[in-house]
Amino acid sequence: MTLQEAYNFFESLKTETINKPEVKVYEKFLPLLSRLKNRAFSKDEMQSIETALDRLHLKSSPTNRKKYFKKALTEFEKYLKDSLSLTPKRYYTNLYGGLGLSFGLVFGVAILSNLEKSLGISLGLIGGMVLGSIIGRNKDAQVKAAGNML
């Protein structure tokens, strides 16, 4: 399945459904496919993208469309990240923000527990999230400068 065929397929699915959660999944696929269409790829890379789209079996008719296409979107984004080093916007910001929350919680419980317990946890969570988001934004900026952001 080519990128144009996949784009047309999701466009038709978007127009024929009335289920809002399904439409949201299709609206996540459409800009991704559009950005991939506008990007210059080698012949081998384009063929591998088309093969990955074929492996998703998009034209099958699943019973739960939202779940099926959401899973397909996740698999396709993972494929793009692993094989072509293409990451979606705010990928590292979200990743490092979550990691910052985890480490902030541990820091708040272990080290800031001298303060009132809930205050130490709160400060640890806030500090970890802020620090993780800053690191993630810097990483996203590096990826964008390298031209590997979708």
Tab-separated table of C-alpha atoms in Angstrom:
chain	number	residue	atom	x	y	z
A	1	MET	CA	0.000	0.000	0.000
A	2	THR	CA	1.482	3.339	-1.018
A	3	LEU	CA	1.389	6.424	1.160
A	4	GLN	CA	-1.197	8.026	-1.119
A	5	GLU	CA	-3.431	4.942	-0.975
A	6	ALA	CA	-3.192	4.853	2.822
A	7	TYR	CA	-3.967	8.584	2.998
A	8	ASN	CA	-7.015	8.166	0.776
A	9	PHE	CA	-8.124	5.132	2.791
A	10	PHE	CA	-8.041	7.017	6.098
A	11	GLU	CA	-9.674	10.040	4.511
A	12	SER	CA	-12.574	7.854	3.369
A	13	LEU	CA	-12.826	6.203	6.795
A	14	LYS	CA	-12.917	9.625	8.413
A	15	THR	CA	-15.782	10.795	6.223
A	16	GLU	CA	-17.874	7.642	6.574
A	17	THR	CA	-17.760	7.243	10.363
A	18	ILE	CA	-19.675	9.219	12.953
A	19	ASN	CA	-17.888	7.791	15.983
A	20	LYS	CA	-15.753	10.635	17.437
A	21	PRO	CA	-13.031	8.483	19.046
A	22	GLU	CA	-12.509	6.694	15.724
A	23	VAL	CA	-12.257	10.021	13.903
A	24	LYS	CA	-9.549	11.143	16.361
A	25	VAL	CA	-7.448	8.081	15.543
A	26	TYR	CA	-7.848	8.736	11.809
A	27	GLU	CA	-6.908	12.378	12.361
A	28	LYS	CA	-3.653	11.235	13.947
A	29	PHE	CA	-2.855	9.003	10.973
A	30	LEU	CA	-3.598	11.615	8.287
A	31	PRO	CA	-0.979	14.281	9.217
A	32	LEU	CA	1.613	11.562	9.751
A	33	LEU	CA	1.014	10.159	6.267
A	34	SER	CA	0.926	13.658	4.809
A	35	ARG	CA	4.315	14.561	6.322
A	36	LEU	CA	5.750	11.285	5.045
A	37	LYS	CA	4.429	11.998	1.527
A	38	ASN	CA	6.123	15.411	1.507
A	39	ARG	CA	9.441	14.024	2.703
A	40	ALA	CA	12.154	12.843	0.313
A	41	PHE	CA	13.031	9.170	0.769
A	42	SER	CA	15.282	6.837	-1.159
A	43	LYS	CA	13.630	4.107	-3.192
A	44	ASP	CA	14.561	1.446	-0.602
A	45	GLU	CA	13.200	3.517	2.290
A	46	MET	CA	9.946	4.153	0.436
A	47	GLN	CA	9.596	0.468	-0.320
A	48	SER	CA	10.172	-0.429	3.336
A	49	ILE	CA	7.524	2.100	4.430
A	50	GLU	CA	5.052	0.617	1.950
A	51	THR	CA	5.879	-2.879	3.206
A	52	ALA	CA	5.285	-1.737	6.782
A	53	LEU	CA	1.905	-0.322	5.749
A	54	ASP	CA	1.048	-3.630	4.092
A	55	ARG	CA	1.970	-5.533	7.265
A	56	LEU	CA	-0.568	-3.483	9.224
A	57	HIS	CA	-3.431	-5.005	7.171
A	58	LEU	CA	-5.283	-1.704	7.106
A	59	LYS	CA	-7.901	-2.817	4.606
A	60	SER	CA	-9.179	-5.611	6.840
A	61	SER	CA	-12.513	-5.020	8.533
A	62	PRO	CA	-12.010	-5.391	12.294
A	63	THR	CA	-14.892	-5.425	14.744
A	64	ASN	CA	-13.388	-2.712	16.962
A	65	ARG	CA	-11.970	-0.213	14.480
A	66	LYS	CA	-10.757	2.328	17.013
A	67	LYS	CA	-8.683	-0.215	18.947
A	68	TYR	CA	-7.342	-1.840	15.779
A	69	PHE	CA	-6.240	1.389	14.082
A	70	LYS	CA	-4.859	2.868	17.295
A	71	LYS	CA	-2.683	-0.227	17.671
A	72	ALA	CA	-1.696	0.041	13.986
A	73	LEU	CA	-0.728	3.700	14.489
A	74	THR	CA	1.448	2.790	17.469
A	75	GLU	CA	3.141	-0.014	15.530
A	76	PHE	CA	3.731	2.247	12.518
A	77	GLU	CA	5.225	5.034	14.654
A	78	LYS	CA	7.469	2.466	16.369
A	79	TYR	CA	8.563	1.172	12.971
A	80	LEU	CA	9.391	4.706	11.786
A	81	LYS	CA	11.380	5.394	14.939
A	82	ASP	CA	13.291	2.108	14.913
A	83	SER	CA	14.086	1.731	11.226
A	84	LEU	CA	14.225	5.309	9.906
A	85	SER	CA	14.991	7.212	13.155
A	86	LEU	CA	11.936	9.428	12.638
A	87	THR	CA	10.267	10.600	15.831
A	88	PRO	CA	6.931	12.368	16.269
A	89	LYS	CA	6.729	15.861	17.735
A	90	ARG	CA	7.237	16.104	21.507
A	91	TYR	CA	8.296	12.456	21.695
A	92	TYR	CA	11.268	13.019	23.982
A	93	THR	CA	9.496	15.737	25.985
A	94	ASN	CA	6.751	13.283	26.906
A	95	LEU	CA	9.199	10.442	27.519
A	96	TYR	CA	11.549	12.412	29.749
A	97	GLY	CA	8.644	14.168	31.496
A	98	GLY	CA	7.326	10.780	32.590
A	99	LEU	CA	10.759	9.615	33.657
A	100	GLY	CA	11.209	12.867	35.570
A	101	LEU	CA	7.954	12.235	37.423
A	102	SER	CA	9.140	8.775	38.434
A	103	PHE	CA	12.535	9.904	39.640
A	104	GLY	CA	11.013	12.990	41.266
A	105	LEU	CA	8.701	10.795	43.295
A	106	VAL	CA	11.619	8.691	44.500
A	107	PHE	CA	13.641	11.832	45.242
A	108	GLY	CA	10.714	13.384	47.108
A	109	VAL	CA	10.135	10.316	49.260
A	110	ALA	CA	13.782	9.500	49.932
A	111	ILE	CA	15.452	12.873	50.307
A	112	LEU	CA	12.770	15.496	50.834
A	113	SER	CA	10.960	13.405	53.447
A	114	ASN	CA	12.573	15.600	56.118
A	115	LEU	CA	9.969	18.182	55.169
A	116	GLU	CA	6.345	17.346	55.668
A	117	LYS	CA	5.742	14.064	53.791
A	118	SER	CA	3.236	15.406	51.249
A	119	LEU	CA	5.285	18.570	50.681
A	120	GLY	CA	8.420	16.522	49.933
A	121	ILE	CA	6.546	14.299	47.474
A	122	SER	CA	4.940	17.317	45.787
A	123	LEU	CA	8.224	19.170	45.400
A	124	GLY	CA	9.924	16.009	44.107
A	125	LEU	CA	7.198	15.428	41.498
A	126	ILE	CA	7.219	19.032	40.311
A	127	GLY	CA	11.008	19.237	40.178
A	128	GLY	CA	11.321	15.899	38.395
A	129	MET	CA	8.684	16.776	35.815
A	130	VAL	CA	10.207	20.182	35.105
A	131	LEU	CA	13.725	18.782	34.834
A	132	GLY	CA	12.571	15.875	32.646
A	133	SER	CA	10.603	18.184	30.359
A	134	ILE	CA	13.580	20.522	29.942
A	135	ILE	CA	15.864	17.625	29.035
A	136	GLY	CA	13.196	16.242	26.677
A	137	ARG	CA	12.762	19.588	24.927
A	138	ASN	CA	16.499	19.837	24.374
A	139	LYS	CA	16.520	16.337	22.898
A	140	ASP	CA	13.525	17.206	20.672
A	141	ALA	CA	15.400	20.303	19.476
A	142	GLN	CA	18.410	18.159	18.559
A	143	VAL	CA	16.210	15.730	16.637
A	144	LYS	CA	14.500	18.591	14.802
A	145	ALA	CA	17.853	20.146	13.900
A	146	ALA	CA	18.981	16.801	12.507
A	147	GLY	CA	15.815	16.679	10.380
A	148	ASN	CA	14.478	13.477	11.926
A	149	MET	CA	11.231	14.849	13.339
A	150	LEU	CA	7.883	14.143	11.747
